[in-house]
Short mmCIF file of N, CA and C in Angstrom, two decimals:
data_model
loop_
_atom_site.label_atom_id
_atom_site.label_comp_id
_atom_site.label_asym_id
_atom_site.label_seq_id
_atom_site.Cartn_x
_atom_site.Cartn_y
_atom_site.Cartn_z
N MET A 8 0.84 -1.21 -0.04
CA MET A 8 -0.05 0.06 0.06
C MET A 8 1.18 1.32 -0.13
N THR A 9 0.51 2.34 -0.90
CA THR A 9 1.29 3.37 -0.98
C THR A 9 0.50 4.77 -0.73
N HIS A 10 1.05 5.68 -0.29
CA HIS A 10 0.22 7.02 -0.24
C HIS A 10 0.50 7.86 -1.55
N GLU A 11 -0.53 8.27 -2.03
CA GLU A 11 -0.60 9.04 -3.30
C GLU A 11 -1.06 10.50 -2.84
N ALA A 12 -0.45 11.67 -3.04
CA ALA A 12 -0.87 13.01 -2.67
C ALA A 12 -2.14 13.20 -3.51
N ASP A 13 -3.43 13.85 -3.02
CA ASP A 13 -4.53 13.99 -3.76
C ASP A 13 -5.40 12.98 -4.25
N ARG A 14 -5.18 11.55 -3.60
CA ARG A 14 -6.23 10.56 -4.02
C ARG A 14 -6.83 10.29 -2.74
N ASP A 15 -8.33 9.77 -2.83
CA ASP A 15 -8.75 9.34 -1.57
C ASP A 15 -8.56 7.65 -1.97
N LYS A 16 -8.17 7.21 -0.93
CA LYS A 16 -7.97 5.73 -1.29
C LYS A 16 -8.65 4.67 0.01
N ILE A 17 -9.18 3.78 -0.16
CA ILE A 17 -9.66 2.81 0.84
C ILE A 17 -9.18 1.42 0.58
N THR A 18 -8.36 0.62 1.80
CA THR A 18 -8.12 -0.74 1.65
C THR A 18 -8.90 -1.38 2.86
N PRO A 19 -9.95 -2.21 2.43
CA PRO A 19 -10.43 -2.80 3.39
C PRO A 19 -9.63 -4.45 3.31
N ILE A 20 -9.62 -5.20 4.04
CA ILE A 20 -9.23 -6.57 3.98
C ILE A 20 -10.12 -7.60 4.32
N THR A 21 -10.24 -8.67 3.16
CA THR A 21 -11.17 -9.65 3.21
C THR A 21 -10.46 -11.09 3.17
N CYS A 22 -11.34 -11.71 3.92
CA CYS A 22 -10.67 -13.42 4.12
C CYS A 22 -11.31 -14.26 2.99
N THR A 23 -10.27 -15.54 2.97
CA THR A 23 -10.46 -16.29 1.91
C THR A 23 -10.28 -17.54 2.32
N PRO A 24 -10.34 -18.78 1.80
CA PRO A 24 -11.95 -19.30 1.55
C PRO A 24 -12.75 -19.01 2.37
N TYR A 25 -14.12 -19.04 2.07
CA TYR A 25 -15.36 -18.35 2.91
C TYR A 25 -15.34 -19.78 3.73
N GLY A 26 -15.37 -19.60 5.28
CA GLY A 26 -15.57 -20.63 6.17
C GLY A 26 -14.28 -20.90 6.92
N ILE A 27 -13.12 -20.87 6.16
CA ILE A 27 -12.05 -20.98 6.67
C ILE A 27 -11.28 -19.83 6.97
N ASN A 28 -11.40 -18.82 5.96
CA ASN A 28 -10.32 -17.63 6.35
C ASN A 28 -9.08 -17.63 6.54
N SER A 29 -8.40 -18.53 6.07
CA SER A 29 -6.89 -18.35 6.11
C SER A 29 -5.97 -17.42 5.28
N ASP A 30 -6.63 -17.05 4.49
CA ASP A 30 -5.74 -16.07 3.64
C ASP A 30 -6.36 -14.84 3.78
N ARG A 31 -5.63 -13.71 3.66
CA ARG A 31 -5.96 -12.20 3.73
C ARG A 31 -6.00 -11.58 2.48
N LEU A 32 -6.91 -11.16 1.89
CA LEU A 32 -6.47 -10.09 0.76
C LEU A 32 -7.11 -8.69 0.73
N PRO A 33 -5.87 -7.98 0.76
CA PRO A 33 -6.18 -6.59 0.64
C PRO A 33 -6.87 -6.01 -0.76
N VAL A 34 -8.01 -5.20 -0.77
CA VAL A 34 -8.69 -4.68 -1.83
C VAL A 34 -8.39 -3.38 -2.05
N THR A 35 -7.92 -2.60 -2.77
CA THR A 35 -7.60 -1.20 -2.79
C THR A 35 -8.66 -0.69 -3.57
N ALA A 36 -9.21 0.53 -3.44
CA ALA A 36 -10.07 1.21 -4.64
C ALA A 36 -9.63 2.66 -3.92
N GLY A 37 -9.98 3.35 -5.11
CA GLY A 37 -9.82 5.02 -4.99
C GLY A 37 -10.78 5.49 -5.60
N SER A 38 -11.03 6.99 -5.80
CA SER A 38 -12.25 7.57 -6.04
C SER A 38 -11.32 8.62 -7.20
N GLY A 39 -10.21 8.38 -7.41
CA GLY A 39 -9.59 9.28 -8.27
C GLY A 39 -8.90 10.60 -7.75
N ARG A 40 -8.96 11.84 -8.14
CA ARG A 40 -8.37 12.80 -7.30
C ARG A 40 -9.11 13.20 -6.49
N ALA A 41 -8.79 13.42 -5.37
CA ALA A 41 -9.41 14.11 -3.89
C ALA A 41 -9.86 15.27 -4.36
N GLY A 42 -11.18 16.08 -3.55
CA GLY A 42 -11.45 17.19 -4.06
C GLY A 42 -13.28 17.11 -3.75
N ARG A 43 -13.45 18.09 -3.67
CA ARG A 43 -15.09 18.33 -3.51
C ARG A 43 -16.00 17.70 -4.49
N ARG A 44 -17.20 17.29 -4.34
CA ARG A 44 -17.81 16.15 -5.45
C ARG A 44 -18.12 17.24 -6.74
N SER A 45 -18.54 18.83 -6.25
CA SER A 45 -18.68 19.40 -7.72
C SER A 45 -17.48 19.66 -8.57
N GLU A 46 -16.13 19.25 -7.93
CA GLU A 46 -15.07 19.49 -8.66
C GLU A 46 -14.62 18.32 -9.34
N ARG A 47 -15.17 17.31 -9.01
CA ARG A 47 -15.21 15.68 -9.81
C ARG A 47 -15.99 15.62 -10.55
N GLU A 48 -15.50 14.63 -11.57
CA GLU A 48 -16.85 14.00 -12.59
C GLU A 48 -17.91 13.33 -11.74
N PRO A 49 -19.32 13.17 -11.81
CA PRO A 49 -19.68 12.04 -11.15
C PRO A 49 -19.41 10.82 -11.46
N PRO A 50 -19.93 9.77 -10.38
CA PRO A 50 -19.40 8.65 -10.06
C PRO A 50 -19.89 7.60 -11.64
N PRO A 51 -19.39 6.44 -12.09
CA PRO A 51 -19.72 5.95 -13.05
C PRO A 51 -21.48 5.17 -12.48
N PHE A 52 -22.07 4.98 -13.33
CA PHE A 52 -23.27 4.52 -13.29
C PHE A 52 -22.96 2.92 -12.70
N VAL A 53 -23.67 2.42 -11.73
CA VAL A 53 -23.39 1.26 -11.06
C VAL A 53 -25.03 0.66 -11.02
N GLU A 54 -25.17 -0.82 -11.38
CA GLU A 54 -26.19 -1.42 -11.81
C GLU A 54 -26.71 -2.01 -10.13
N ASP A 55 -28.02 -1.13 -9.77
CA ASP A 55 -28.11 -1.70 -8.01
C ASP A 55 -29.12 -2.95 -7.95
N GLY A 56 -29.38 -3.39 -9.10
CA GLY A 56 -30.19 -4.69 -9.09
C GLY A 56 -31.74 -4.21 -9.22
N SER A 57 -32.21 -2.92 -9.03
CA SER A 57 -33.70 -2.83 -9.06
C SER A 57 -34.26 -2.98 -10.59
N SER A 58 -33.58 -3.43 -11.44
CA SER A 58 -34.36 -3.52 -12.72
C SER A 58 -34.80 -5.17 -12.60
N GLY A 59 -35.22 -5.75 -11.60
CA GLY A 59 -35.66 -6.82 -11.48
C GLY A 59 -34.56 -8.11 -11.71
N GLY A 60 -33.36 -8.07 -11.79
CA GLY A 60 -32.38 -8.90 -11.31
C GLY A 60 -32.28 -9.46 -9.95
N ALA A 61 -31.73 -10.83 -9.91
CA ALA A 61 -31.59 -11.05 -8.61
C ALA A 61 -30.04 -11.73 -8.19
N LEU A 62 -29.71 -11.41 -7.03
CA LEU A 62 -28.35 -11.91 -6.76
C LEU A 62 -28.66 -13.16 -5.52
N VAL A 63 -28.08 -13.90 -6.10
CA VAL A 63 -28.10 -15.49 -5.18
C VAL A 63 -26.73 -15.98 -4.74
N SER A 64 -26.75 -16.07 -3.32
CA SER A 64 -25.54 -16.91 -2.61
C SER A 64 -25.55 -17.63 -1.77
N GLY A 65 -24.74 -18.74 -1.57
CA GLY A 65 -25.18 -19.63 -0.97
C GLY A 65 -24.08 -20.87 -0.95
N SER A 66 -24.00 -21.69 -0.19
CA SER A 66 -23.03 -22.83 -0.56
C SER A 66 -23.86 -24.39 -0.91
N GLY A 67 -25.33 -23.87 -0.95
CA GLY A 67 -25.97 -25.03 -1.65
C GLY A 67 -26.23 -25.94 -0.71
N SER A 68 -25.95 -26.14 0.41
CA SER A 68 -26.52 -27.27 1.14
C SER A 68 -27.25 -26.46 2.45
#
């Protein structure tokens, strides 16, 4: 992980495999250049599933 001037970043840590959690995965995401919302481009469109799709998750047992 590194510091970058004028960037907003977050690095959550997730664990894998599910239920065992023996490995750690840092996932870094950034919003681009830091600044007030009005100074930046709007965020890209993200599908929220409200169009009738479904998200199903589970182990099958």
